[in-house]
Short mmCIF file of C-alpha atoms in Angstrom, two decimals:
data_model
loop_
_atom_site.label_atom_id
_atom_site.label_comp_id
_atom_site.label_asym_id
_atom_site.label_seq_id
_atom_site.Cartn_x
_atom_site.Cartn_y
_atom_site.Cartn_z
CA UNK A 1 -17.68 -4.76 9.56
CA UNK A 2 -15.28 -1.46 8.54
CA UNK A 3 -16.38 1.70 6.93
CA UNK A 4 -12.42 2.22 5.39
CA UNK A 5 -9.98 -0.27 3.99
CA UNK A 6 -6.70 0.62 2.75
CA UNK A 7 -4.48 -1.53 0.63
CA UNK A 8 -0.97 -1.01 -0.22
CA UNK A 9 -1.09 -2.45 -4.21
CA UNK A 10 2.53 -3.41 -5.90
CA UNK A 11 0.04 -5.13 -8.77
CA UNK A 12 1.78 -8.14 -7.69
CA UNK A 13 0.04 -11.72 -7.24
CA UNK A 14 -0.63 -11.35 -3.80
CA UNK A 15 -1.52 -7.87 -4.37
CA UNK A 16 -5.06 -8.67 -6.67
CA UNK A 17 -5.49 -11.23 -3.92
CA UNK A 18 -5.34 -9.00 -0.42
CA UNK A 19 -6.96 -6.36 -3.39
CA UNK A 20 -9.34 -8.48 -4.03
CA UNK A 21 -10.67 -9.79 -0.68
CA UNK A 22 -10.81 -6.59 0.55
CA UNK A 23 -13.85 -5.93 -2.25
CA UNK A 24 -15.24 -9.67 -1.16
CA UNK A 25 -15.09 -9.36 2.72
CA UNK A 26 -15.82 -5.96 2.64
CA UNK A 27 -18.57 -4.47 -0.28
CA UNK A 28 -19.35 -1.94 1.94
CA UNK A 29 -16.38 -0.10 2.65
CA UNK A 30 -14.51 2.14 1.01
CA UNK A 31 -11.44 0.84 -0.01
CA UNK A 32 -8.35 3.40 -0.54
CA UNK A 33 -5.55 1.31 -2.26
CA UNK A 34 -1.80 2.84 -1.21
CA UNK A 35 1.83 3.36 -3.61
CA UNK A 36 4.78 4.47 -1.92
CA UNK A 37 7.45 5.12 -4.35
CA UNK A 38 10.32 3.83 -1.50
CA UNK A 39 12.74 6.62 -1.84
CA UNK A 40 16.86 4.77 -0.39
CA UNK A 41 17.48 4.93 2.98
CA UNK A 42 20.23 7.14 2.34
CA UNK A 43 18.80 10.09 0.81
CA UNK A 44 15.91 9.18 4.38
CA UNK A 45 18.15 9.81 6.39
CA UNK A 46 19.32 12.71 5.43
CA UNK A 47 15.13 13.84 6.15
CA UNK A 48 13.47 13.57 9.30
CA UNK A 49 9.30 13.19 10.47
CA UNK A 50 5.55 11.73 9.75
CA UNK A 51 5.45 14.16 6.46
CA UNK A 52 7.91 13.22 4.84
CA UNK A 53 7.37 14.01 0.84
CA UNK A 54 10.42 14.06 -1.36
CA UNK A 55 10.38 15.24 -4.47
CA UNK A 56 10.15 12.86 -7.23
CA UNK A 57 10.10 12.31 -11.08
CA UNK A 58 7.54 12.58 -13.26
CA UNK A 59 8.69 8.67 -14.61
CA UNK A 60 8.42 7.34 -10.84
CA UNK A 61 5.17 8.80 -10.03
CA UNK A 62 3.61 8.59 -14.28
CA UNK A 63 5.07 4.21 -13.20
CA UNK A 64 2.64 4.60 -9.69
CA UNK A 65 -0.40 6.10 -11.01
CA UNK A 66 -0.14 2.85 -13.54
CA UNK A 67 0.30 0.31 -11.02
CA UNK A 68 -2.22 2.24 -9.07
CA UNK A 69 -4.87 2.08 -12.75
CA UNK A 70 -3.74 -2.05 -11.95
CA UNK A 71 -5.97 -1.38 -8.63
CA UNK A 72 -8.96 0.32 -10.65
CA UNK A 73 -9.45 -2.75 -13.98
CA UNK A 74 -9.75 -5.34 -10.62
CA UNK A 75 -11.90 -3.10 -8.61
CA UNK A 76 -13.64 -2.70 -11.88
CA UNK A 77 -13.74 -5.71 -12.33
CA UNK A 78 -15.97 -6.32 -9.06
CA UNK A 79 -18.41 -3.39 -10.22
CA UNK A 80 -16.28 -1.52 -6.76
CA UNK A 81 -14.69 1.80 -8.01
CA UNK A 82 -11.09 2.32 -5.17
CA UNK A 83 -10.05 5.50 -4.68
CA UNK A 84 -6.15 6.09 -5.39
CA UNK A 85 -2.52 7.88 -3.87
CA UNK A 86 0.66 7.46 -4.06
CA UNK A 87 3.40 7.86 -1.40
CA UNK A 88 6.55 8.71 -1.07
CA UNK A 89 9.30 7.12 1.75
CA UNK A 90 9.13 4.43 3.10
CA UNK A 91 6.64 1.63 2.33
CA UNK A 92 6.35 0.71 5.99
CA UNK A 93 6.73 3.46 7.93
CA UNK A 94 4.47 5.52 5.35
CA UNK A 95 1.20 2.67 5.40
CA UNK A 96 1.49 2.98 9.15
CA UNK A 97 1.37 6.40 9.40
CA UNK A 98 -1.48 6.82 6.85
CA UNK A 99 -3.37 4.25 8.58
CA UNK A 100 -2.43 6.37 12.04
CA UNK A 101 -3.48 10.38 10.73
CA UNK A 102 -6.34 8.73 8.35
CA UNK A 103 -9.35 7.49 9.87
CA UNK A 104 -9.40 3.52 8.11
CA UNK A 105 -10.35 0.31 10.27
CA UNK A 106 -7.94 -2.51 8.79
CA UNK A 107 -4.97 -2.94 6.72
CA UNK A 108 -5.49 -5.41 4.18
CA UNK A 109 -2.12 -6.33 2.46
CA UNK A 110 0.11 -9.58 0.88
CA UNK A 111 2.63 -11.56 2.41
CA UNK A 112 5.05 -10.24 0.21
CA UNK A 113 5.47 -8.44 -2.94
CA UNK A 114 8.03 -8.84 -6.46
CA UNK A 115 10.00 -12.17 -6.95
CA UNK A 116 12.95 -12.35 -6.03
CA UNK A 117 14.92 -10.34 -4.08
CA UNK A 118 12.99 -7.00 -3.80
CA UNK A 119 10.13 -10.38 -2.29
CA UNK A 120 12.68 -10.80 0.92
CA UNK A 121 12.48 -7.25 1.30
CA UNK A 122 8.59 -6.93 0.50
CA UNK A 123 8.01 -10.02 2.75
CA UNK A 124 10.00 -7.06 5.59
CA UNK A 125 7.15 -4.49 4.82
CA UNK A 126 4.20 -6.44 6.09
CA UNK A 127 5.74 -7.44 9.48
CA UNK A 128 6.27 -4.34 9.72
CA UNK A 129 3.58 -3.88 9.20
CA UNK A 130 2.02 -5.88 11.49
CA UNK A 131 4.18 -4.95 13.95
CA UNK A 132 3.95 -1.47 13.70
CA UNK A 133 0.12 -0.45 12.81
CA UNK A 134 -2.88 0.98 15.17
CA UNK A 135 -5.40 -0.60 13.31
CA UNK A 136 -6.22 -4.72 12.12
CA UNK A 137 -4.29 -5.59 9.62
CA UNK A 138 -5.37 -9.16 7.76
CA UNK A 139 -2.77 -10.51 5.38
CA UNK A 140 -3.52 -12.94 2.88
CA UNK A 141 -1.03 -15.23 0.98
#
């Protein structure tokens, strides 16, 4: 069984499904809901390093906190609590870096996030995480 589960979360329906899956399948695990504030690629090329933490606006941080509050509400409906974490950067890279640096046993994520054009982009996040993650990945569809 997994002791620590990482759930990238953006409050999309599939992110909710992924979080609910983690809450149900790993009832004794510590679960962390992660929101990554995406930094445009053109800004990332100016900086390097796995510990990339760019300054972000109060508005972006507030939005991220609101998203993670949704994760807290979902967990509360299951009688559980989740830890929350906000990161900045390219989502797939931050998810993999966090799973590499911290003792997570599994990553649970939705197959894609929001609808429309961002659905394609976020679908590629799931694919990149599956390919590069140092721990098992469960993709919820």
